[in-house]
mmCIF file of C-alpha atoms in Angstrom:
data_model
loop_
_atom_site.group_PDB
_atom_site.id
_atom_site.type_symbol
_atom_site.label_atom_id
_atom_site.label_comp_id
_atom_site.label_asym_id
_atom_site.label_seq_id
_atom_site.Cartn_x
_atom_site.Cartn_y
_atom_site.Cartn_z
ATOM 1 C CA MET I 1 -7.111 -41.535 31.051
ATOM 2 C CA LYS I 2 -4.164 -43.109 29.203
ATOM 3 C CA SER I 3 -3.626 -41.587 25.788
ATOM 4 C CA LYS I 4 -4.468 -43.518 22.628
ATOM 5 C CA ALA I 5 -3.049 -40.926 20.223
ATOM 6 C CA ARG I 6 0.288 -40.780 18.447
ATOM 7 C CA ILE I 7 1.898 -38.069 16.335
ATOM 8 C CA THR I 8 2.853 -39.823 13.091
ATOM 9 C CA ALA I 9 4.127 -37.110 10.732
ATOM 10 C CA ILE I 10 5.270 -33.491 10.639
ATOM 11 C CA GLY I 11 5.745 -30.904 7.892
ATOM 12 C CA THR I 12 6.675 -27.224 7.853
ATOM 13 C CA TYR I 13 6.935 -24.256 5.532
ATOM 14 C CA VAL I 14 8.287 -20.716 5.636
ATOM 15 C CA PRO I 15 8.008 -18.107 2.847
ATOM 16 C CA GLU I 16 11.047 -17.396 0.679
ATOM 17 C CA LYS I 17 11.306 -13.676 1.404
ATOM 18 C CA LYS I 18 13.635 -12.734 4.267
ATOM 19 C CA LEU I 19 13.499 -9.632 6.449
ATOM 20 C CA LEU I 20 16.959 -9.113 7.939
ATOM 21 C CA ASN I 21 17.916 -6.956 10.884
ATOM 22 C CA GLU I 22 19.820 -4.806 8.403
ATOM 23 C CA ASP I 23 16.545 -4.207 6.550
ATOM 24 C CA LEU I 24 14.839 -3.084 9.752
ATOM 25 C CA GLU I 25 17.651 -0.583 10.357
ATOM 26 C CA LYS I 26 16.332 1.299 7.315
ATOM 27 C CA MET I 27 12.760 1.295 8.631
ATOM 28 C CA VAL I 28 13.016 2.196 12.327
ATOM 29 C CA ASP I 29 15.594 3.381 14.839
ATOM 30 C CA THR I 30 17.292 0.062 15.585
ATOM 31 C CA ASN I 31 20.376 -1.990 14.709
ATOM 32 C CA ASP I 32 21.446 -5.606 14.397
ATOM 33 C CA GLU I 33 23.409 -5.681 17.666
ATOM 34 C CA TRP I 34 20.476 -4.235 19.647
ATOM 35 C CA ILE I 35 17.985 -6.713 18.158
ATOM 36 C CA VAL I 36 20.183 -9.784 18.632
ATOM 37 C CA GLN I 37 21.114 -8.804 22.184
ATOM 38 C CA ARG I 38 17.481 -8.417 23.237
ATOM 39 C CA THR I 39 15.730 -11.091 21.157
ATOM 40 C CA GLY I 40 18.207 -13.512 19.590
ATOM 41 C CA ILE I 41 16.581 -12.874 16.195
ATOM 42 C CA LYS I 42 18.684 -12.384 13.048
ATOM 43 C CA GLU I 43 16.014 -12.644 10.354
ATOM 44 C CA ARG I 44 12.382 -13.527 9.675
ATOM 45 C CA ARG I 45 10.412 -14.899 6.741
ATOM 46 C CA ILE I 46 7.709 -12.700 5.241
ATOM 47 C CA ALA I 47 4.667 -13.818 3.247
ATOM 48 C CA GLY I 48 4.081 -12.205 -0.131
ATOM 49 C CA GLY I 49 1.266 -9.758 -0.735
ATOM 50 C CA LYS I 50 -0.985 -12.517 -2.109
ATOM 51 C CA GLU I 51 0.311 -15.248 0.204
ATOM 52 C CA TYR I 52 -1.982 -15.931 3.157
ATOM 53 C CA ALA I 53 -2.270 -18.276 6.125
ATOM 54 C CA SER I 54 -4.036 -20.858 3.959
ATOM 55 C CA ASN I 55 -1.225 -20.866 1.385
ATOM 56 C CA LEU I 56 1.418 -21.421 4.054
ATOM 57 C CA ALA I 57 -0.708 -24.221 5.515
ATOM 58 C CA TYR I 58 -1.020 -25.963 2.131
ATOM 59 C CA HIS I 59 2.759 -25.967 1.716
ATOM 60 C CA ALA I 60 3.362 -27.337 5.232
ATOM 61 C CA ILE I 61 0.847 -30.145 4.643
ATOM 62 C CA GLU I 62 2.374 -30.949 1.256
ATOM 63 C CA ASN I 63 5.773 -31.150 2.961
ATOM 64 C CA LEU I 64 4.325 -33.604 5.502
ATOM 65 C CA ILE I 65 2.797 -35.770 2.764
ATOM 66 C CA LYS I 66 6.016 -35.828 0.761
ATOM 67 C CA LYS I 67 8.287 -36.705 3.697
ATOM 68 C CA TYR I 68 6.111 -39.361 5.323
ATOM 69 C CA LYS I 69 4.080 -40.679 2.357
ATOM 70 C CA LYS I 70 0.808 -39.969 4.163
ATOM 71 C CA ASP I 71 -2.718 -40.122 2.759
ATOM 72 C CA LEU I 72 -5.244 -37.531 3.952
ATOM 73 C CA ASP I 73 -8.373 -39.228 2.612
ATOM 74 C CA ASP I 74 -9.206 -40.743 6.004
ATOM 75 C CA VAL I 75 -8.573 -37.597 8.058
ATOM 76 C CA ASP I 76 -11.761 -37.121 10.085
ATOM 77 C CA CYS I 77 -10.986 -33.769 11.714
ATOM 78 C CA ILE I 78 -8.905 -30.710 10.775
ATOM 79 C CA ILE I 79 -7.839 -28.311 13.532
ATOM 80 C CA VAL I 80 -6.082 -25.122 12.463
ATOM 81 C CA THR I 81 -4.552 -22.720 14.929
ATOM 82 C CA THR I 82 -4.071 -19.170 13.664
ATOM 83 C CA THR I 83 -4.670 -15.536 14.581
ATOM 84 C CA THR I 84 -4.268 -14.324 11.000
ATOM 85 C CA SER I 85 -6.774 -16.292 8.945
ATOM 86 C CA ASP I 86 -7.489 -15.201 5.361
ATOM 87 C CA TYR I 87 -11.104 -14.434 6.251
ATOM 88 C CA ALA I 88 -13.257 -14.108 9.337
ATOM 89 C CA PHE I 89 -14.986 -17.064 7.713
ATOM 90 C CA PRO I 90 -14.716 -19.509 6.028
ATOM 91 C CA SER I 91 -12.043 -20.914 8.300
ATOM 92 C CA VAL I 92 -8.584 -21.926 7.122
ATOM 93 C CA ALA I 93 -9.526 -25.479 8.146
ATOM 94 C CA CYS I 94 -12.403 -25.411 5.649
ATOM 95 C CA GLN I 95 -10.059 -24.095 2.966
ATOM 96 C CA ILE I 96 -7.683 -26.991 3.680
ATOM 97 C CA GLN I 97 -10.518 -29.499 3.360
ATOM 98 C CA ASN I 98 -11.393 -28.047 -0.022
ATOM 99 C CA HIS I 99 -7.806 -27.730 -1.274
ATOM 100 C CA PHE I 100 -6.913 -31.359 -0.497
ATOM 101 C CA ASN I 101 -10.404 -32.670 -1.289
ATOM 102 C CA ILE I 102 -10.647 -34.555 1.998
ATOM 103 C CA PRO I 103 -13.973 -36.390 1.626
ATOM 104 C CA SER I 104 -15.463 -36.641 5.133
ATOM 105 C CA THR I 105 -14.072 -34.497 7.915
ATOM 106 C CA GLY I 106 -14.894 -31.864 10.489
ATOM 107 C CA ALA I 107 -12.945 -28.629 10.215
ATOM 108 C CA PHE I 108 -12.480 -25.611 12.468
ATOM 109 C CA ASP I 109 -9.994 -22.912 13.459
ATOM 110 C CA LEU I 110 -8.785 -22.448 17.024
ATOM 111 C CA ASN I 111 -7.366 -19.219 18.453
ATOM 112 C CA ALA I 112 -5.120 -19.581 21.476
ATOM 113 C CA THR I 113 -2.517 -17.216 20.006
ATOM 114 C CA CYS I 114 1.043 -18.398 20.642
ATOM 115 C CA ALA I 115 -0.208 -21.365 22.690
ATOM 116 C CA GLY I 116 -2.366 -22.485 19.774
ATOM 117 C CA PHE I 117 -0.265 -25.452 18.661
ATOM 118 C CA THR I 118 -0.124 -27.073 22.095
ATOM 119 C CA TYR I 119 -3.831 -26.359 22.619
ATOM 120 C CA ALA I 120 -4.629 -28.042 19.292
ATOM 121 C CA LEU I 121 -2.467 -31.058 20.132
ATOM 122 C CA HIS I 122 -4.126 -31.335 23.539
ATOM 123 C CA LEU I 123 -7.552 -31.246 21.913
ATOM 124 C CA ALA I 124 -6.570 -33.754 19.210
ATOM 125 C CA ASN I 125 -5.223 -36.146 21.828
ATOM 126 C CA ASN I 126 -8.450 -36.010 23.820
ATOM 127 C CA LEU I 127 -10.683 -36.395 20.754
ATOM 128 C CA ILE I 128 -8.765 -39.474 19.678
ATOM 129 C CA THR I 129 -8.361 -40.950 23.157
ATOM 130 C CA SER I 130 -12.138 -40.675 23.636
ATOM 131 C CA GLU I 131 -12.422 -42.525 20.280
ATOM 132 C CA ALA I 132 -14.545 -39.736 18.808
ATOM 133 C CA HIS I 133 -11.960 -39.439 16.012
ATOM 134 C CA LYS I 134 -9.198 -41.582 14.539
ATOM 135 C CA LYS I 135 -7.006 -39.290 12.437
ATOM 136 C CA ILE I 136 -6.660 -35.551 13.001
ATOM 137 C CA LEU I 137 -4.672 -33.041 10.965
ATOM 138 C CA VAL I 138 -3.334 -30.256 13.192
ATOM 139 C CA VAL I 139 -1.994 -27.144 11.449
ATOM 140 C CA ALA I 140 -0.438 -23.968 12.862
ATOM 141 C CA THR I 141 -0.160 -21.173 10.306
ATOM 142 C CA GLU I 142 0.561 -17.491 10.816
ATOM 143 C CA THR I 143 1.135 -14.416 8.648
ATOM 144 C CA LEU I 144 1.989 -12.002 11.446
ATOM 145 C CA SER I 145 3.767 -9.635 9.059
ATOM 146 C CA LYS I 146 0.336 -8.566 7.809
ATOM 147 C CA VAL I 147 -0.638 -7.293 11.284
ATOM 148 C CA THR I 148 2.745 -5.928 12.391
ATOM 149 C CA ASP I 149 3.202 -2.187 12.835
ATOM 150 C CA TYR I 150 6.493 -1.499 11.064
ATOM 151 C CA LYS I 151 6.673 1.920 12.688
ATOM 152 C CA ASP I 152 6.824 0.399 16.189
ATOM 153 C CA ARG I 153 10.479 -0.458 16.859
ATOM 154 C CA THR I 154 9.616 -2.591 19.894
ATOM 155 C CA THR I 155 7.374 -5.073 18.044
ATOM 156 C CA CYS I 156 8.347 -4.999 14.357
ATOM 157 C CA ILE I 157 11.706 -6.599 15.136
ATOM 158 C CA LEU I 158 9.988 -9.713 16.479
ATOM 159 C CA PHE I 159 7.477 -11.208 14.107
ATOM 160 C CA GLY I 160 7.664 -13.484 11.097
ATOM 161 C CA ASP I 161 5.510 -15.883 9.090
ATOM 162 C CA GLY I 162 5.446 -19.675 8.883
ATOM 163 C CA ALA I 163 3.423 -22.854 9.229
ATOM 164 C CA GLY I 164 3.676 -26.356 10.644
ATOM 165 C CA ALA I 165 1.443 -29.416 10.354
ATOM 166 C CA VAL I 166 1.263 -32.746 12.172
ATOM 167 C CA LEU I 167 -0.903 -35.839 11.902
ATOM 168 C CA VAL I 168 -2.281 -37.307 15.126
ATOM 169 C CA GLU I 169 -3.611 -40.856 14.765
ATOM 170 C CA TYR I 170 -5.253 -43.528 16.921
ATOM 171 C CA ASP I 171 -2.635 -45.858 18.428
ATOM 172 C CA LYS I 172 -3.326 -47.199 21.911
ATOM 173 C CA GLU I 173 -0.143 -49.303 21.895
ATOM 174 C CA ASN I 174 2.332 -46.471 21.185
ATOM 175 C CA PRO I 175 0.792 -43.190 22.348
ATOM 176 C CA SER I 176 2.760 -39.943 22.246
ATOM 177 C CA PHE I 177 1.021 -37.991 24.997
ATOM 178 C CA LEU I 178 2.137 -38.351 28.632
ATOM 179 C CA ALA I 179 0.800 -35.263 30.418
ATOM 180 C CA SER I 180 -0.630 -31.776 29.953
ATOM 181 C CA HIS I 181 -0.962 -28.632 32.027
ATOM 182 C CA MET I 182 -2.903 -25.525 31.050
ATOM 183 C CA GLY I 183 -3.898 -22.193 32.512
ATOM 184 C CA THR I 184 -5.096 -18.669 31.823
ATOM 185 C CA ASN I 185 -4.540 -15.218 33.290
ATOM 186 C CA GLY I 186 -7.199 -13.202 31.474
ATOM 187 C CA GLU I 187 -6.543 -9.994 33.394
ATOM 188 C CA GLY I 188 -3.229 -9.767 31.527
ATOM 189 C CA GLY I 189 -4.930 -9.683 28.120
ATOM 190 C CA ILE I 190 -4.365 -5.943 27.901
ATOM 191 C CA ASN I 191 -0.611 -6.596 27.658
ATOM 192 C CA VAL I 192 -0.719 -8.115 24.173
ATOM 193 C CA TYR I 193 -3.654 -7.666 21.800
ATOM 194 C CA ARG I 194 -4.914 -6.841 18.326
ATOM 195 C CA THR I 195 -8.256 -5.052 18.003
ATOM 196 C CA THR I 196 -11.211 -5.809 15.762
ATOM 197 C CA PHE I 197 -14.503 -4.274 16.958
ATOM 198 C CA ALA I 198 -13.978 -3.201 20.576
ATOM 199 C CA ALA I 199 -12.041 -0.017 21.306
ATOM 200 C CA THR I 200 -11.656 -0.644 25.054
ATOM 201 C CA MET I 201 -10.758 -3.583 27.302
ATOM 202 C CA ASP I 202 -12.031 -3.629 30.888
ATOM 203 C CA GLY I 203 -12.606 0.119 30.535
ATOM 204 C CA ASN I 204 -9.095 0.795 29.221
ATOM 205 C CA PRO I 205 -8.722 2.449 25.796
ATOM 206 C CA LEU I 206 -6.949 0.404 23.120
ATOM 207 C CA ASN I 207 -4.767 1.207 20.144
ATOM 208 C CA SER I 208 -7.394 0.414 17.497
ATOM 209 C CA THR I 209 -5.196 0.215 14.384
ATOM 210 C CA GLY I 210 -5.766 -3.522 13.919
ATOM 211 C CA LYS I 211 -2.016 -4.076 14.387
ATOM 212 C CA MET I 212 -0.423 -6.030 17.217
ATOM 213 C CA VAL I 213 0.264 -4.136 20.422
ATOM 214 C CA GLN I 214 2.487 -5.578 23.139
ATOM 215 C CA ASN I 215 3.772 -4.573 26.546
ATOM 216 C CA GLY I 216 6.868 -6.722 26.293
ATOM 217 C CA ARG I 217 8.041 -6.114 29.849
ATOM 218 C CA GLU I 218 4.767 -7.373 31.374
ATOM 219 C CA VAL I 219 4.543 -10.393 29.063
ATOM 220 C CA TYR I 220 8.154 -11.258 29.930
ATOM 221 C CA LYS I 221 7.431 -11.063 33.657
ATOM 222 C CA TRP I 222 4.295 -13.205 33.327
ATOM 223 C CA ALA I 223 5.957 -15.920 31.213
ATOM 224 C CA SER I 224 9.086 -16.054 33.372
ATOM 225 C CA ARG I 225 6.897 -16.524 36.446
ATOM 226 C CA THR I 226 4.232 -18.830 34.998
ATOM 227 C CA LEU I 227 6.069 -21.385 32.863
ATOM 228 C CA PRO I 228 8.444 -22.704 35.561
ATOM 229 C CA LEU I 229 5.411 -23.447 37.741
ATOM 230 C CA GLY I 230 3.633 -25.158 34.847
ATOM 231 C CA ILE I 231 6.710 -27.203 34.020
ATOM 232 C CA GLN I 232 6.924 -28.351 37.629
ATOM 233 C CA GLN I 233 3.312 -29.534 37.458
ATOM 234 C CA LEU I 234 4.047 -31.515 34.292
ATOM 235 C CA LEU I 235 7.033 -33.210 35.926
ATOM 236 C CA ILE I 236 4.956 -34.082 38.995
ATOM 237 C CA LYS I 237 2.227 -35.611 36.806
ATOM 238 C CA THR I 238 4.687 -37.819 34.940
ATOM 239 C CA GLY I 239 7.133 -38.511 37.759
ATOM 240 C CA LEU I 240 9.953 -37.353 35.492
ATOM 241 C CA THR I 241 12.905 -35.125 36.373
ATOM 242 C CA GLU I 242 14.384 -32.305 34.308
ATOM 243 C CA GLU I 243 17.274 -34.627 33.429
ATOM 244 C CA GLU I 244 14.886 -37.143 31.872
ATOM 245 C CA ILE I 245 13.514 -34.565 29.407
ATOM 246 C CA ASN I 246 15.594 -34.811 26.242
ATOM 247 C CA TRP I 247 14.399 -31.532 24.701
ATOM 248 C CA PHE I 248 12.508 -28.500 25.936
ATOM 249 C CA ILE I 249 10.640 -26.814 23.048
ATOM 250 C CA PRO I 250 8.933 -23.588 24.159
ATOM 251 C CA HIS I 251 7.187 -21.026 22.004
ATOM 252 C CA SER I 252 10.005 -19.042 20.369
ATOM 253 C CA ALA I 253 8.969 -15.641 21.642
ATOM 254 C CA ASN I 254 12.283 -14.088 22.539
ATOM 255 C CA LEU I 255 15.636 -15.693 23.411
ATOM 256 C CA ARG I 256 16.100 -13.619 26.585
ATOM 257 C CA MET I 257 12.682 -14.784 27.816
ATOM 258 C CA ILE I 258 13.510 -18.426 27.049
ATOM 259 C CA GLU I 259 16.827 -18.112 28.886
ATOM 260 C CA SER I 260 15.023 -16.784 31.965
ATOM 261 C CA ILE I 261 12.479 -19.629 31.853
ATOM 262 C CA CYS I 262 15.262 -22.208 31.463
ATOM 263 C CA GLU I 263 17.234 -20.774 34.364
ATOM 264 C CA LYS I 264 14.223 -20.865 36.683
ATOM 265 C CA SER I 265 13.132 -24.337 35.484
ATOM 266 C CA GLY I 266 16.464 -26.088 35.585
ATOM 267 C CA PHE I 267 16.697 -26.727 31.832
ATOM 268 C CA PRO I 268 20.081 -25.993 30.249
ATOM 269 C CA ILE I 269 19.712 -23.809 27.185
ATOM 270 C CA GLU I 270 21.687 -26.502 25.327
ATOM 271 C CA LYS I 271 18.670 -28.836 25.720
ATOM 272 C CA THR I 272 16.258 -26.213 24.393
ATOM 273 C CA LEU I 273 15.101 -25.997 20.772
ATOM 274 C CA THR I 274 13.964 -22.686 19.283
ATOM 275 C CA SER I 275 13.273 -21.270 15.832
ATOM 276 C CA MET I 276 13.456 -17.518 16.400
ATOM 277 C CA LYS I 277 17.018 -16.926 15.148
ATOM 278 C CA TYR I 278 16.104 -17.276 11.479
ATOM 279 C CA PHE I 279 12.279 -17.238 11.559
ATOM 280 C CA GLY I 280 11.468 -14.713 14.308
ATOM 281 C CA ASN I 281 8.415 -15.046 16.530
ATOM 282 C CA THR I 282 5.883 -16.975 14.433
ATOM 283 C CA SER I 283 3.259 -17.326 17.192
ATOM 284 C CA SER I 284 1.565 -20.745 17.115
ATOM 285 C CA ALA I 285 3.824 -21.948 14.283
ATOM 286 C CA SER I 286 7.030 -21.523 16.281
ATOM 287 C CA ILE I 287 6.911 -24.855 18.149
ATOM 288 C CA PRO I 288 6.439 -27.099 15.087
ATOM 289 C CA LEU I 289 9.119 -25.075 13.283
ATOM 290 C CA SER I 290 11.513 -25.596 16.222
ATOM 291 C CA LEU I 291 10.640 -29.282 16.458
ATOM 292 C CA ASN I 292 11.219 -29.851 12.745
ATOM 293 C CA LEU I 293 14.563 -28.041 12.879
ATOM 294 C CA GLY I 294 15.548 -30.367 15.728
ATOM 295 C CA ILE I 295 14.600 -33.404 13.638
ATOM 296 C CA GLU I 296 16.466 -32.160 10.561
ATOM 297 C CA ASP I 297 19.567 -31.403 12.656
ATOM 298 C CA GLY I 298 19.544 -34.963 14.045
ATOM 299 C CA LYS I 299 18.848 -33.794 17.589
ATOM 300 C CA VAL I 300 15.303 -35.112 18.089
ATOM 301 C CA ARG I 301 15.203 -38.884 17.745
ATOM 302 C CA ASN I 302 12.661 -41.630 18.256
ATOM 303 C CA GLY I 303 12.227 -42.469 21.902
ATOM 304 C CA ASP I 304 13.069 -38.938 23.072
ATOM 305 C CA THR I 305 10.949 -37.308 25.748
ATOM 306 C CA LEU I 306 9.914 -33.787 24.748
ATOM 307 C CA LEU I 307 8.412 -30.945 26.747
ATOM 308 C CA LEU I 308 6.472 -28.541 24.522
ATOM 309 C CA TYR I 309 5.159 -25.309 26.061
ATOM 310 C CA GLY I 310 3.048 -22.693 24.299
ATOM 311 C CA PHE I 311 2.245 -19.346 25.892
ATOM 312 C CA GLY I 312 0.997 -15.958 24.778
ATOM 313 C CA GLY I 313 -1.929 -13.601 24.286
ATOM 314 C CA GLY I 314 -4.892 -14.130 26.522
ATOM 315 C CA LEU I 315 -2.791 -14.515 28.602
ATOM 316 C CA THR I 316 -2.893 -18.273 28.192
ATOM 317 C CA HIS I 317 -0.518 -21.230 28.283
ATOM 318 C CA LEU I 318 -0.401 -24.999 27.801
ATOM 319 C CA GLY I 319 2.452 -27.458 28.207
ATOM 320 C CA LEU I 320 2.723 -31.066 27.058
ATOM 321 C CA ILE I 321 5.143 -33.895 27.703
ATOM 322 C CA LEU I 322 5.398 -36.267 24.745
ATOM 323 C CA THR I 323 7.227 -39.409 23.766
ATOM 324 C CA TRP I 324 8.547 -38.831 20.257
ATOM 325 C CA ASN I 325 7.866 -42.110 18.447
ATOM 326 C CA LEU I 326 7.195 -41.066 14.878
ATOM 327 C CA ASN I 327 8.294 -44.226 13.109
ATOM 328 C CA ASN I 328 6.930 -46.996 15.357
#
């Protein structure tokens, strides 16, 4: 079914506080050279003690409204993707509805971890294309610093906080969405998790501290194997070649991982946009942060063809090919 949905606005926000590699040197056995060599990360933004996923989301939405002069009164659905909501319930989406006093809208949170933003866009596109909705606010917001174990030198160097928001609106003449590809490898869930109630997974004992736990080597192997195949499926669906993609925007997990994916997929790293250097791994917020940086730097322009690919815990992944036509 041909898409009838267009992305019409984007906004982002990151907290003011920075956590530099030099700061981490005082906390665990690590150093700037080691971190940069293995991850490409120089610094991350950290939410304050009373700053939560909802607060970051509000700022990102306010940024969107200010830049694109958008009105939220006719938003008829709010989809928030997060793994670090303020509460188990109410959802961050419900908090957004209340904060902006949006009069008549559905609201729910979605958890697809680092693939959350592309999952939410995919869902918004289908809801609008089916004409069930006309204007959907999609928000990715994460405060990973609150669930990071700062005694674990292998994970604490990675994660930061941030948020991004986009509006997806009905427009059958100038749709953004060209193709999608999704998949799941649930047996790999043990390789990156954060516990709540259960203390085992498939009979295997878990680290039940409530902090993130990751087997980076296994996640790296899975992503480096899975994404090139997914990208190939997206290109087949659209009939496009790698050369016709203006920008590849993957989840900013780790620069070495992105380089491996690019090498196997045929994308030059020069045509790849990331946000990990100064924001770290912000899970579902990393793609909108990367996209917005590309816009602000004058790289992403109207008419560009973009390939967005989210991947992470689950293990799950979803890629999208879009036409970037914000101002039509």
